[in-house]
Amino acid sequence: MDEALEVVDLLADSGLEGVVTWLFRLLGLVVVLAGVGLWLFTDMGLLVIPALLIVVGLVLLVAPSVLLALAELA
């Protein structure tokens, strides 16, 4: 966790936190849409993969904001 905070702090110092945050959010949105698409448009009897994709996508949507807030507090 300390390494992730150091990377976020380095990005914040260089002024690239906005770009990286939006890239992670865009990637999270794509992963959520892929999970929802698998769930709705395929005949998957096992819903583990779409559910996992949706959860990972939501984490990617929220994680950059949380990491930047933790870096500012530390």
N, CA and C atoms as an extended XYZ file, in Angstrom:
222
Properties=species:S:1:pos:R:3:atomname:S:1:resname:S:1:resid:I:1 pbc="F F F"
N         0.816       -1.186        0.000 N   MET     1
C         0.000        0.000        0.000 CA  MET     1
C         0.861        1.251        0.000 C   MET     1
N         2.020        1.177        0.675 N   ASP     2
C         2.907        2.335        0.725 CA  ASP     2
C         3.456        2.674       -0.662 C   ASP     2
N         3.725        1.643       -1.459 N   GLU     3
C         4.235        1.883       -2.809 CA  GLU     3
C         3.188        2.574       -3.676 C   GLU     3
N         1.930        2.163       -3.531 N   ALA     4
C         0.858        2.798       -4.306 CA  ALA     4
C         0.705        4.260       -3.901 C   ALA     4
N         0.821        4.551       -2.607 N   LEU     5
C         0.722        5.933       -2.158 CA  LEU     5
C         1.902        6.761       -2.641 C   LEU     5
N         3.094        6.152       -2.719 N   GLU     6
C         4.251        6.870       -3.243 CA  GLU     6
C         4.080        7.199       -4.717 C   GLU     6
N         3.519        6.263       -5.485 N   VAL     7
C         3.281        6.506       -6.904 CA  VAL     7
C         2.248        7.605       -7.081 C   VAL     7
N         1.193        7.571       -6.293 N   VAL     8
C         0.156        8.608       -6.378 CA  VAL     8
C         0.732        9.956       -5.981 C   VAL     8
N         1.580        9.983       -4.973 N   ASP     9
C         2.199       11.229       -4.545 CA  ASP     9
C         3.117       11.773       -5.637 C   ASP     9
N         3.849       10.903       -6.313 N   LEU    10
C         4.705       11.309       -7.415 CA  LEU    10
C         3.883       11.882       -8.563 C   LEU    10
N         2.756       11.235       -8.866 N   LEU    11
C         1.874       11.749       -9.921 CA  LEU    11
C         1.263       13.088       -9.528 C   LEU    11
N         0.930       13.243       -8.255 N   ALA    12
C         0.358       14.508       -7.797 CA  ALA    12
C         1.380       15.633       -7.885 C   ALA    12
N         2.637       15.310       -7.592 N   ASP    13
C         3.694       16.326       -7.678 CA  ASP    13
C         3.960       16.741       -9.120 C   ASP    13
N         3.826       15.806      -10.052 N   SER    14
C         4.106       16.128      -11.451 CA  SER    14
C         2.914       16.756      -12.155 C   SER    14
N         1.751       16.781      -11.515 N   GLY    15
C         0.576       17.411      -12.102 CA  GLY    15
C        -0.214       16.503      -13.029 C   GLY    15
N         0.052       15.214      -13.012 N   LEU    16
C        -0.631       14.276      -13.900 CA  LEU    16
C        -1.747       13.499      -13.214 C   LEU    16
N        -2.120       13.882      -12.002 N   GLU    17
C        -3.125       13.080      -11.298 CA  GLU    17
C        -4.483       13.141      -11.979 C   GLU    17
N        -4.812       14.245      -12.602 N   GLY    18
C        -6.102       14.354      -13.286 CA  GLY    18
C        -6.195       13.421      -14.477 C   GLY    18
N        -5.110       13.338      -15.246 N   VAL    19
C        -5.095       12.470      -16.425 CA  VAL    19
C        -5.178       11.007      -16.016 C   VAL    19
N        -4.389       10.624      -15.033 N   VAL    20
C        -4.370        9.226      -14.588 CA  VAL    20
C        -5.702        8.850      -13.950 C   VAL    20
N        -6.276        9.767      -13.189 N   THR    21
C        -7.570        9.497      -12.565 CA  THR    21
C        -8.634        9.242      -13.620 C   THR    21
N        -8.676       10.070      -14.648 N   TRP    22
C        -9.689        9.877      -15.681 CA  TRP    22
C        -9.427        8.649      -16.533 C   TRP    22
N        -8.158        8.270      -16.711 N   LEU    23
C        -7.874        7.017      -17.423 CA  LEU    23
C        -8.375        5.811      -16.638 C   LEU    23
N        -8.159        5.822      -15.323 N   PHE    24
C        -8.666        4.719      -14.491 CA  PHE    24
C       -10.192        4.698      -14.478 C   PHE    24
N       -10.812        5.866      -14.434 N   ARG    25
C       -12.270        5.914      -14.452 CA  ARG    25
C       -12.820        5.406      -15.780 C   ARG    25
N       -12.175        5.780      -16.877 N   LEU    26
C       -12.607        5.305      -18.189 CA  LEU    26
C       -12.435        3.796      -18.307 C   LEU    26
N       -11.306        3.276      -17.819 N   LEU    27
C       -11.085        1.832      -17.824 CA  LEU    27
C       -12.116        1.125      -16.945 C   LEU    27
N       -12.437        1.698      -15.787 N   GLY    28
C       -13.448        1.114      -14.915 CA  GLY    28
C       -14.820        1.090      -15.562 C   GLY    28
N       -15.160        2.159      -16.281 N   LEU    29
C       -16.443        2.208      -16.966 CA  LEU    29
C       -16.523        1.150      -18.064 C   LEU    29
N       -15.432        0.962      -18.793 N   VAL    30
C       -15.405       -0.072      -19.838 CA  VAL    30
C       -15.547       -1.462      -19.234 C   VAL    30
N       -14.887       -1.702      -18.109 N   VAL    31
C       -14.968       -3.020      -17.457 CA  VAL    31
C       -16.372       -3.267      -16.913 C   VAL    31
N       -16.998       -2.237      -16.337 N   VAL    32
C       -18.381       -2.392      -15.856 CA  VAL    32
C       -19.312       -2.696      -17.014 C   VAL    32
N       -19.164       -1.967      -18.108 N   LEU    33
C       -20.010       -2.215      -19.276 CA  LEU    33
C       -19.776       -3.605      -19.861 C   LEU    33
N       -18.529       -4.084      -19.828 N   ALA    34
C       -18.255       -5.439      -20.301 CA  ALA    34
C       -18.928       -6.477      -19.405 C   ALA    34
N       -18.896       -6.262      -18.107 N   GLY    35
C       -19.556       -7.178      -17.186 CA  GLY    35
C       -21.057       -7.190      -17.356 C   GLY    35
N       -21.640       -6.008      -17.524 N   VAL    36
C       -23.092       -5.929      -17.738 CA  VAL    36
C       -23.456       -6.551      -19.079 C   VAL    36
N       -22.621       -6.320      -20.100 N   GLY    37
C       -22.868       -6.922      -21.410 CA  GLY    37
C       -22.798       -8.435      -21.371 C   GLY    37
N       -21.826       -8.970      -20.662 N   LEU    38
C       -21.749      -10.433      -20.513 CA  LEU    38
C       -22.966      -10.976      -19.775 C   LEU    38
N       -23.409      -10.248      -18.785 N   TRP    39
C       -24.535      -10.710      -17.987 CA  TRP    39
C       -25.842      -10.665      -18.778 C   TRP    39
N       -26.033       -9.599      -19.550 N   LEU    40
C       -27.302       -9.434      -20.250 CA  LEU    40
C       -27.374      -10.140      -21.595 C   LEU    40
N       -26.285      -10.132      -22.349 N   PHE    41
C       -26.346      -10.556      -23.739 CA  PHE    41
C       -25.766      -11.930      -24.025 C   PHE    41
N       -25.336      -12.647      -23.020 N   THR    42
C       -24.844      -14.005      -23.226 CA  THR    42
C       -25.648      -14.966      -22.362 C   THR    42
N       -25.560      -16.213      -22.691 N   ASP    43
C       -26.271      -17.241      -21.933 CA  ASP    43
C       -25.289      -17.895      -20.964 C   ASP    43
N       -24.890      -17.108      -19.971 N   MET    44
C       -23.945      -17.626      -18.988 CA  MET    44
C       -24.729      -18.151      -17.792 C   MET    44
N       -24.584      -19.427      -17.529 N   GLY    45
C       -25.240      -19.998      -16.374 CA  GLY    45
C       -24.546      -19.599      -15.088 C   GLY    45
N       -23.249      -19.346      -15.172 N   LEU    46
C       -22.451      -18.973      -14.015 CA  LEU    46
C       -22.214      -17.460      -14.056 C   LEU    46
N       -22.656      -16.749      -13.071 N   LEU    47
C       -22.563      -15.299      -13.071 CA  LEU    47
C       -21.345      -14.762      -12.338 C   LEU    47
N       -20.345      -15.606      -12.119 N   VAL    48
C       -19.170      -15.174      -11.374 CA  VAL    48
C       -18.338      -14.188      -12.193 C   VAL    48
N       -18.112      -14.497      -13.457 N   ILE    49
C       -17.264      -13.638      -14.290 CA  ILE    49
C       -17.897      -12.257      -14.497 C   ILE    49
N       -19.183      -12.157      -14.894 N   PRO    50
C       -19.753      -10.810      -15.010 CA  PRO    50
C       -19.783      -10.051      -13.683 C   PRO    50
N       -20.083      -10.737      -12.594 N   ALA    51
C       -20.102      -10.073      -11.287 CA  ALA    51
C       -18.710       -9.595      -10.902 C   ALA    51
N       -17.699      -10.399      -11.180 N   LEU    52
C       -16.322      -10.013      -10.895 CA  LEU    52
C       -15.909       -8.811      -11.732 C   LEU    52
N       -16.296       -8.806      -13.008 N   LEU    53
C       -15.979       -7.667      -13.865 CA  LEU    53
C       -16.661       -6.393      -13.366 C   LEU    53
N       -17.897       -6.498      -12.930 N   ILE    54
C       -18.617       -5.325      -12.430 CA  ILE    54
C       -17.960       -4.797      -11.153 C   ILE    54
N       -17.577       -5.683      -10.261 N   VAL    55
C       -16.939       -5.267       -9.007 CA  VAL    55
C       -15.582       -4.625       -9.279 C   VAL    55
N       -14.789       -5.234      -10.152 N   VAL    56
C       -13.475       -4.664      -10.490 CA  VAL    56
C       -13.645       -3.304      -11.159 C   VAL    56
N       -14.635       -3.174      -12.025 N   GLY    57
C       -14.894       -1.896      -12.672 CA  GLY    57
C       -15.289       -0.822      -11.680 C   GLY    57
N       -16.118       -1.176      -10.707 N   LEU    58
C       -16.508       -0.201       -9.686 CA  LEU    58
C       -15.325        0.202       -8.816 C   LEU    58
N       -14.445       -0.744       -8.535 N   VAL    59
C       -13.241       -0.414       -7.769 CA  VAL    59
C       -12.360        0.537       -8.566 C   VAL    59
N       -12.231        0.293       -9.866 N   LEU    60
C       -11.434        1.187      -10.701 CA  LEU    60
C       -12.066        2.570      -10.815 C   LEU    60
N       -13.374        2.649      -10.713 N   LEU    61
C       -14.028        3.956      -10.745 CA  LEU    61
C       -13.791        4.746       -9.462 C   LEU    61
N       -13.702        4.052       -8.330 N   VAL    62
C       -13.608        4.720       -7.034 CA  VAL    62
C       -12.160        4.836       -6.544 C   VAL    62
N       -11.312        3.882       -6.867 N   ALA    63
C        -9.967        3.811       -6.302 CA  ALA    63
C        -9.101        5.041       -6.557 C   ALA    63
N        -9.101        5.643       -7.745 N   PRO    64
C        -8.230        6.822       -7.916 CA  PRO    64
C        -8.586        7.965       -6.967 C   PRO    64
N        -9.843        8.205       -6.743 N   SER    65
C       -10.251        9.275       -5.832 CA  SER    65
C        -9.822        8.967       -4.405 C   SER    65
N        -9.972        7.721       -3.996 N   VAL    66
C        -9.592        7.322       -2.643 CA  VAL    66
C        -8.080        7.408       -2.477 C   VAL    66
N        -7.321        6.949       -3.473 N   LEU    67
C        -5.856        7.007       -3.371 CA  LEU    67
C        -5.342        8.452       -3.325 C   LEU    67
N        -5.942        9.328       -4.115 N   LEU    68
C        -5.523       10.728       -4.072 CA  LEU    68
C        -5.876       11.377       -2.729 C   LEU    68
N        -7.008       11.022       -2.173 N   ALA    69
C        -7.374       11.568       -0.852 CA  ALA    69
C        -6.413       11.054        0.220 C   ALA    69
N        -6.043        9.776        0.147 N   LEU    70
C        -5.087        9.222        1.119 CA  LEU    70
C        -3.711        9.859        0.960 C   LEU    70
N        -3.312       10.132       -0.278 N   ALA    71
C        -2.006       10.760       -0.505 CA  ALA    71
C        -1.981       12.177        0.038 C   ALA    71
N        -3.101       12.887       -0.052 N   GLU    72
C        -3.151       14.235        0.480 CA  GLU    72
C        -3.133       14.240        1.998 C   GLU    72
N        -3.727       13.218        2.624 N   LEU    73
C        -3.723       13.140        4.082 CA  LEU    73
C        -2.363       12.730        4.638 C   LEU    73
N        -1.644       11.915        3.879 N   ALA    74
C        -0.347       11.426        4.350 CA  ALA    74
C         0.740       12.410        4.117 C   ALA    74
